[in-house]
Coordinates of C-alpha atoms in Angstrom, one line a residue:
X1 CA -24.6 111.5 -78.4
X2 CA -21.2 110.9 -77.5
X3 CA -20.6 108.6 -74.3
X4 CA -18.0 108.0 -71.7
X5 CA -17.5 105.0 -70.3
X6 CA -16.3 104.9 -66.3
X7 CA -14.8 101.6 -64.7
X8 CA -15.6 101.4 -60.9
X9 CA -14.0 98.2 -59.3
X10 CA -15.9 96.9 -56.6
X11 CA -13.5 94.0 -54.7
X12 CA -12.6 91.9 -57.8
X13 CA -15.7 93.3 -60.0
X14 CA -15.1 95.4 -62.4
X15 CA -18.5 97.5 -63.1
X16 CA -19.0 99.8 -66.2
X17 CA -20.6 102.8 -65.2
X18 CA -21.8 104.9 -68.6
X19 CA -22.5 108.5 -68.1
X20 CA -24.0 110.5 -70.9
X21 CA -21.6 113.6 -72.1
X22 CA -21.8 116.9 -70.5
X23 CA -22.7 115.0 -66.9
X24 CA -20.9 116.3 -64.0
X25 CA -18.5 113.8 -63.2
X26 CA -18.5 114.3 -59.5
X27 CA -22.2 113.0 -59.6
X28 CA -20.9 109.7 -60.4
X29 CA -17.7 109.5 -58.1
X30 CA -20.6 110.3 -55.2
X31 CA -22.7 107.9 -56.3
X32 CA -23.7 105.9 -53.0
X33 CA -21.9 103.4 -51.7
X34 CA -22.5 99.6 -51.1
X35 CA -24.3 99.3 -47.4
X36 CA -22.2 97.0 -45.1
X37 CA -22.9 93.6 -45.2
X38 CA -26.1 92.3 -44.1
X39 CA -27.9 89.0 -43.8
X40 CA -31.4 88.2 -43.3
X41 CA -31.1 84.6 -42.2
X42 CA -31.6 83.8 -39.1
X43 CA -29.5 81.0 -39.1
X44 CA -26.5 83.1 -38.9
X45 CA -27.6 84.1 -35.7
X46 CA -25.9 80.4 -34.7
X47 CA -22.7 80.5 -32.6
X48 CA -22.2 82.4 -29.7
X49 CA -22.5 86.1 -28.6
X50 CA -21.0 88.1 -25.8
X51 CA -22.6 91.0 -24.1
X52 CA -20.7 93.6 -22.0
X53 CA -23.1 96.2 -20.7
X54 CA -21.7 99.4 -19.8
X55 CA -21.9 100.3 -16.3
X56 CA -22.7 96.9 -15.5
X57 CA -20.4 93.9 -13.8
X58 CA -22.4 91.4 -15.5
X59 CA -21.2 89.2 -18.4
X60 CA -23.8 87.2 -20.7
X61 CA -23.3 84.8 -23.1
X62 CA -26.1 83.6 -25.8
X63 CA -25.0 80.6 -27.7
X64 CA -27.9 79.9 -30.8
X65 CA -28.1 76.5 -31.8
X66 CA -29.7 75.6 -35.3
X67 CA -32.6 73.4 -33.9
X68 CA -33.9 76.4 -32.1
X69 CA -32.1 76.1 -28.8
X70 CA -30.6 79.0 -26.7
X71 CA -28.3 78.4 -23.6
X72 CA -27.7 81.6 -21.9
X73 CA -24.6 82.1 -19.7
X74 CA -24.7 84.6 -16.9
X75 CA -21.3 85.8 -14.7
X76 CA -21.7 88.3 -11.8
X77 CA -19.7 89.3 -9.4
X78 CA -20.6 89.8 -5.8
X79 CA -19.0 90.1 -2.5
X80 CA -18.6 86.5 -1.8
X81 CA -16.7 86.2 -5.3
X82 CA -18.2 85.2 -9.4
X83 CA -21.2 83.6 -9.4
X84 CA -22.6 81.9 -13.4
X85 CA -26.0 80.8 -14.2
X86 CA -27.4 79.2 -17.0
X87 CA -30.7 79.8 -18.3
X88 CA -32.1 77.4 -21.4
X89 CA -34.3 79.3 -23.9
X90 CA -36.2 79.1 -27.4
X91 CA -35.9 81.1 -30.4
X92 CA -37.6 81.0 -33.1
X93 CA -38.3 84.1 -36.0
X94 CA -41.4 86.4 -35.4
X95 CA -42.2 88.4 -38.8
X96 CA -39.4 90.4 -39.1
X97 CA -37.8 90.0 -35.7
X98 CA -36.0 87.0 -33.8
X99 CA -37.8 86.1 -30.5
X100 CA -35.8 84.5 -27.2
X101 CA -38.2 83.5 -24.5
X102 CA -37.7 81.0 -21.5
X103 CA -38.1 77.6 -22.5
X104 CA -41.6 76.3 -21.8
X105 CA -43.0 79.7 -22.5
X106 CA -45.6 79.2 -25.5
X107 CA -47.6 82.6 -24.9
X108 CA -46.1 85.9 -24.1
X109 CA -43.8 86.1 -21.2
X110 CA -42.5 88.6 -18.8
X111 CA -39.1 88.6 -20.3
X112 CA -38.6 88.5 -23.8
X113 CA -35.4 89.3 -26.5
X114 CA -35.9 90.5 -29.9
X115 CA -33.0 91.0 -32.7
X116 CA -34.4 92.8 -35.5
X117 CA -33.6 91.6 -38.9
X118 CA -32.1 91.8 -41.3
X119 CA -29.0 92.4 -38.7
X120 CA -25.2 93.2 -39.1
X121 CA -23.5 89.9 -38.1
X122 CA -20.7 91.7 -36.7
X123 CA -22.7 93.2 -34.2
X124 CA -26.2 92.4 -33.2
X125 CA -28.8 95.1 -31.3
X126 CA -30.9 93.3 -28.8
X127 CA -34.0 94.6 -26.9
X128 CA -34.6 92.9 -24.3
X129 CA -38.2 93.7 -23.0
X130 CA -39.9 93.0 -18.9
X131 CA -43.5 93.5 -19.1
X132 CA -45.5 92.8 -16.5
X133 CA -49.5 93.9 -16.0
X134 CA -48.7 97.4 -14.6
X135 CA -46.0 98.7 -16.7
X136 CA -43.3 97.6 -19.3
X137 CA -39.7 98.2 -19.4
X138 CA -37.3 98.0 -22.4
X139 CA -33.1 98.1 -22.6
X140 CA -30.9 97.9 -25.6
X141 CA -28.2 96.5 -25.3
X142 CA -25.3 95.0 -27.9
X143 CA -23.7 91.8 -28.6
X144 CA -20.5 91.0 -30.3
X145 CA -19.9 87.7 -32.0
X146 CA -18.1 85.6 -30.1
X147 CA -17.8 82.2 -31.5
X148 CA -20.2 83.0 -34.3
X149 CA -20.0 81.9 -38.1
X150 CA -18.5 83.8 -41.0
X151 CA -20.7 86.0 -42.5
X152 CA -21.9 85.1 -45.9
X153 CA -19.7 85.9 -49.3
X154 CA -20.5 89.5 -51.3
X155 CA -21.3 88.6 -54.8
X156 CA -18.3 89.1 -56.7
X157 CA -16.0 88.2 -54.0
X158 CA -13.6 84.8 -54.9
X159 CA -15.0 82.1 -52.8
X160 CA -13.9 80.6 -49.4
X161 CA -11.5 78.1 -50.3
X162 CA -12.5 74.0 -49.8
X163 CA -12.7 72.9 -46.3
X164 CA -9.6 70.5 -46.0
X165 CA -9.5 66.8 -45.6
X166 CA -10.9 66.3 -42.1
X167 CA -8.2 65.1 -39.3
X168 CA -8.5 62.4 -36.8
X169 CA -8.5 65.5 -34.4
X170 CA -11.9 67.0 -35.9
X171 CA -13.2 63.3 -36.6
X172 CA -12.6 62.3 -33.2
X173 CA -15.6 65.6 -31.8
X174 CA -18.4 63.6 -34.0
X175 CA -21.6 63.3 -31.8
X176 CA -22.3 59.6 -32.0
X177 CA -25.1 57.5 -30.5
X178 CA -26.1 54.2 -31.2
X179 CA -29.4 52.2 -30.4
X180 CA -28.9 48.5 -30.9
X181 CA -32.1 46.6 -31.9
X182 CA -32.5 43.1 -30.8
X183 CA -36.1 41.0 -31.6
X184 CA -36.2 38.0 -29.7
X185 CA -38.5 34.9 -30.8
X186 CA -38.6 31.1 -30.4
X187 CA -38.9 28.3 -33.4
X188 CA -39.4 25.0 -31.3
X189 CA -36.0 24.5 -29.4
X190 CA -34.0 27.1 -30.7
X191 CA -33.7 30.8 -29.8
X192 CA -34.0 33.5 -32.6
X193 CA -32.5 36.6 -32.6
X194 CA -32.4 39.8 -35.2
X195 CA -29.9 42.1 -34.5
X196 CA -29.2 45.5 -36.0
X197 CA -28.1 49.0 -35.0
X198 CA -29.5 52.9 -35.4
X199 CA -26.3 54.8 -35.9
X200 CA -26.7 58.9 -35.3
X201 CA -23.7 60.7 -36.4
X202 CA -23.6 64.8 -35.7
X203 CA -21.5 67.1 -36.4
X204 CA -20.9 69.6 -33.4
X205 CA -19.0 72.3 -35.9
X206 CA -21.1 75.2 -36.7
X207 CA -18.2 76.6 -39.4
X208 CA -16.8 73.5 -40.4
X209 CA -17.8 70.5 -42.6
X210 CA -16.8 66.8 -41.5
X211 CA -15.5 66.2 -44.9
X212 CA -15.5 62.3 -46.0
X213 CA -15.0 59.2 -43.3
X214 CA -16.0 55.8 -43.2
X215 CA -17.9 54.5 -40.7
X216 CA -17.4 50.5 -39.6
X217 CA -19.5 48.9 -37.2
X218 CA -19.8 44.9 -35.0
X219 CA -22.3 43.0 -33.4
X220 CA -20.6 40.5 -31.0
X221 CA -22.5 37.2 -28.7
X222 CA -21.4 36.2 -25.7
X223 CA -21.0 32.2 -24.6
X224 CA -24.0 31.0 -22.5
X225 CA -21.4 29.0 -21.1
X226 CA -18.9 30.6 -20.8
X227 CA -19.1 34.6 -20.5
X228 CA -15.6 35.8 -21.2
X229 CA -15.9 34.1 -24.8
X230 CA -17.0 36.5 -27.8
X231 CA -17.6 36.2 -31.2
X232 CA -18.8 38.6 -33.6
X233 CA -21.8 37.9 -36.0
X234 CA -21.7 40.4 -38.0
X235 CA -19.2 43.5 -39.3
X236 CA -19.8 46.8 -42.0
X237 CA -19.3 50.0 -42.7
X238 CA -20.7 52.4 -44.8
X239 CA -18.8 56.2 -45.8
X240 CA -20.4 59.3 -45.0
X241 CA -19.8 63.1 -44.4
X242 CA -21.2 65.7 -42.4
X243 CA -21.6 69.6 -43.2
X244 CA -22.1 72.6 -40.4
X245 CA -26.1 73.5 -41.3
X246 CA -29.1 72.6 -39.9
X247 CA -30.0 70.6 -42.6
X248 CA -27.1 68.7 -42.9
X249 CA -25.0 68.1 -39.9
X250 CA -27.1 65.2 -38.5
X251 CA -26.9 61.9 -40.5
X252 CA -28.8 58.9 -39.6
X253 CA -28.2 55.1 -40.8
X254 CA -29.5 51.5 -39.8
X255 CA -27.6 48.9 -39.9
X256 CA -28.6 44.9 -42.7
X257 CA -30.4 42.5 -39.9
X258 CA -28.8 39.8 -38.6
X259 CA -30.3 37.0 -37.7
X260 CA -28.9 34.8 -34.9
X261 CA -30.5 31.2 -34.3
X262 CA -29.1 28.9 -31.6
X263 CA -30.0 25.9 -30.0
X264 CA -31.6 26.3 -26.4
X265 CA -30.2 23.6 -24.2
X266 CA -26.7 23.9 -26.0
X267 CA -24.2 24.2 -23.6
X268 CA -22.4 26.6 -25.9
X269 CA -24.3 28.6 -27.9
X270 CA -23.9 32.2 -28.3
X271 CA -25.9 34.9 -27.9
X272 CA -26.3 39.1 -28.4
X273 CA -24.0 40.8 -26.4
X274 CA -23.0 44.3 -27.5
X275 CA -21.7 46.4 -30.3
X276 CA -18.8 48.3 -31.5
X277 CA -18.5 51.6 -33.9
X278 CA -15.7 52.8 -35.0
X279 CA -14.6 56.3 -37.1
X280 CA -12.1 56.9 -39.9
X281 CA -10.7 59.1 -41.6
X282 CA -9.8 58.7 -45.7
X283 CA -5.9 57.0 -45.0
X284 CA -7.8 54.3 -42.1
X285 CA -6.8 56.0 -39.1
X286 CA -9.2 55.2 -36.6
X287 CA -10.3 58.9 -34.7
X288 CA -12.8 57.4 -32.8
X289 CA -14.3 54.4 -31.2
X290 CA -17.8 53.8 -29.1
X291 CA -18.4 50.7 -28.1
X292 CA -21.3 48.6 -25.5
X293 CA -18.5 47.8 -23.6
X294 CA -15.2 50.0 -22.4
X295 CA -13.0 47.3 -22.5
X296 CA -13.6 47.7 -26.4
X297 CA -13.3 51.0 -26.9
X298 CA -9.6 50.7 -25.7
X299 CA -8.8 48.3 -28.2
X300 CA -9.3 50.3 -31.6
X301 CA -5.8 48.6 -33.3
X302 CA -7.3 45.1 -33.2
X303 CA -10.7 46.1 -34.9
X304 CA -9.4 45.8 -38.1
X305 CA -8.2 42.0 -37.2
X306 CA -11.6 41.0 -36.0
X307 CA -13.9 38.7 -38.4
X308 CA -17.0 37.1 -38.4
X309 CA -17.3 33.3 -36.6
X310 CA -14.5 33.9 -34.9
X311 CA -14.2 33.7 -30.9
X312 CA -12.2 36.7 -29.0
X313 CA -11.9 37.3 -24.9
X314 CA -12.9 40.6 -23.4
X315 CA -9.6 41.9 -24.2
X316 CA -10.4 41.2 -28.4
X317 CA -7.3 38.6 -28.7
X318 CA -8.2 35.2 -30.6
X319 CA -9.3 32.0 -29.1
X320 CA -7.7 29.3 -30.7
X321 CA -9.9 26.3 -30.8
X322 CA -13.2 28.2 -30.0
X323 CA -16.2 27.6 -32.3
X324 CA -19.8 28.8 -32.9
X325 CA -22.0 26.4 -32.6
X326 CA -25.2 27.7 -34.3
X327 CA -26.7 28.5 -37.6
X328 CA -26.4 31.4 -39.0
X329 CA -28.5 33.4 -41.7

């Protein structure tokens, strides 16, 4: 049987389509179509959504975060001007539905919002459902993206192109907390103390990887004698990056022990007194600094001059003459 061959392009795809001889050609040129793009994770629900009811003066605003978190936004106006509340919630996916409820609410609650999915992320339709022992009530309603992410590629389609080198601008948004650890013990007359840090770096970009930055870090004494001398005991760093998932936009690191012996009576010993990290991008800019101290963070051009066994004033500038007196490990 002789065959015809039929070449139906589909974005940058090229698809052969074979029809057998004699077929009505019209049946293949109304051959369905692809359905609009749809996605049935739930994580894409993450961003924010703006609702506009008809008829109504009310403005709402659901923002989704990844770790299950929903922060509701509510403008009205009435006769004494614009009033906004905020309303935290939980989501979490229910079979084949999404399910917001009030925070706190384990069990069914009186006010509830389902999305069904899969859903069309450039529009989602929300029930939102009041039930209540007596009688239940039950409003769509639609929500338009927002600040939401960009939906997911069609096969086929060329790829989004390679998030660019990150920018002390986007490096200077990182999420960063730092929880200094400090063990304190006693070996006859001498103090002993182990120091480290638990660094948590997050990214607060839903669409946009970190890219690649280093993170540097100090742990600085303070004079027993004399409280406006510092010295740092120890210094590092350690590169990292950060994507825009759930799974990967939170990085957590701790920090080699030091151990910090000093004599009790001495009259100028040194001991714990803060911390310093510092963020930057691939050429060494520094984007950001946090610091125990504020006086620190204002001082990000001398961190790169700082050492170890050195003594520095509050404002970071050398003390010539200065010395540690202790052991160190």
């Amino acid at each position: 049987m002789k065959r015809i061959q039929i070449a139906l392009c589909i974005g940058f795809v090229v698809l052969p389509l074979v029809a057998a001889s004699g077929q009505n050609a019209a049946a293949v040129e109304a051959a369905p179509k692809s359905p609009p793009l749809l996605s049935a994770n739930a994580l894409d629900l993450c961003g924010k959504w703006t609702i506009i009811r008809d008829g109504s003066s009310t403005e709402r605003t659901f923002e989704f975060f990844p770790d299950g978190r929903v922060t509701e936004v509510s403008s009205y106006k009435t006769s004494s001007g614009e009033t906004t509340q905020t309303y935290d919630k939980l989501w979490k996916v229910e079979g084949d539905k999404v399910r917001v409820s009030p925070k706190g609410s384990d069990g069914p609650s009186s006010q509830s919002i389902f999305i069904d999915l899969p859903f069309d992320v450039s529009k989602l339709q929300i029930s939102e459902v009041w039930s209540s022992p007596s009688s239940t009530r039950q409003t769509k309603m639609f929500a338009s993206p927002t600040d939401a992410p960009n939906p997911p590629q069609s096969p086929g389609l060329p790829t989004q192109a390679a998030a660019p080198p990150p920018t002390e601008s986007s490096l200077s948004k990182l999420n960063i907390s730092v929880s200094p650890s400090t063990k304190n013990s006693s070996e006859g007359y001498y103090k002993i103390q182990r120091l480290s840090l638990n660094v948590t770096l997050k990214n607060p970009s839903l669409k946009e990887s970190s890219g690649q930055f280093t993170v540097s870090y100090w742990i600085l004494g303070k004079n027993t004698r004399d409280p406006k001398q510092f010295c740092v005991f120890s210094k590092g760093k350690f590169d990292c990056s950060l994507g825009c998932s759930a799974t990967d936009r939170e990085l957590k690191r701790s920090t080699e022990t030091y151990l910090n012996k000093y004599y009790y009576y001495s009259s100028g010993s040194f001991e714990y007194a803060g911390w310093i990290v510092s963020v930057s991008d691939a050429s060494g800019t520094t984007a950001l600094v946090k610091a125990s101290k504020p006086q620190w963070e204002s001082q990000s051009n001398k961190l790169p001059t700082i050492e170890p066994w050195k003594v520095y004033d509050l404002q970071l500038d050398k003390i010539e003459g200065a010395y540690i007196p202790q052991y160190s490990y």
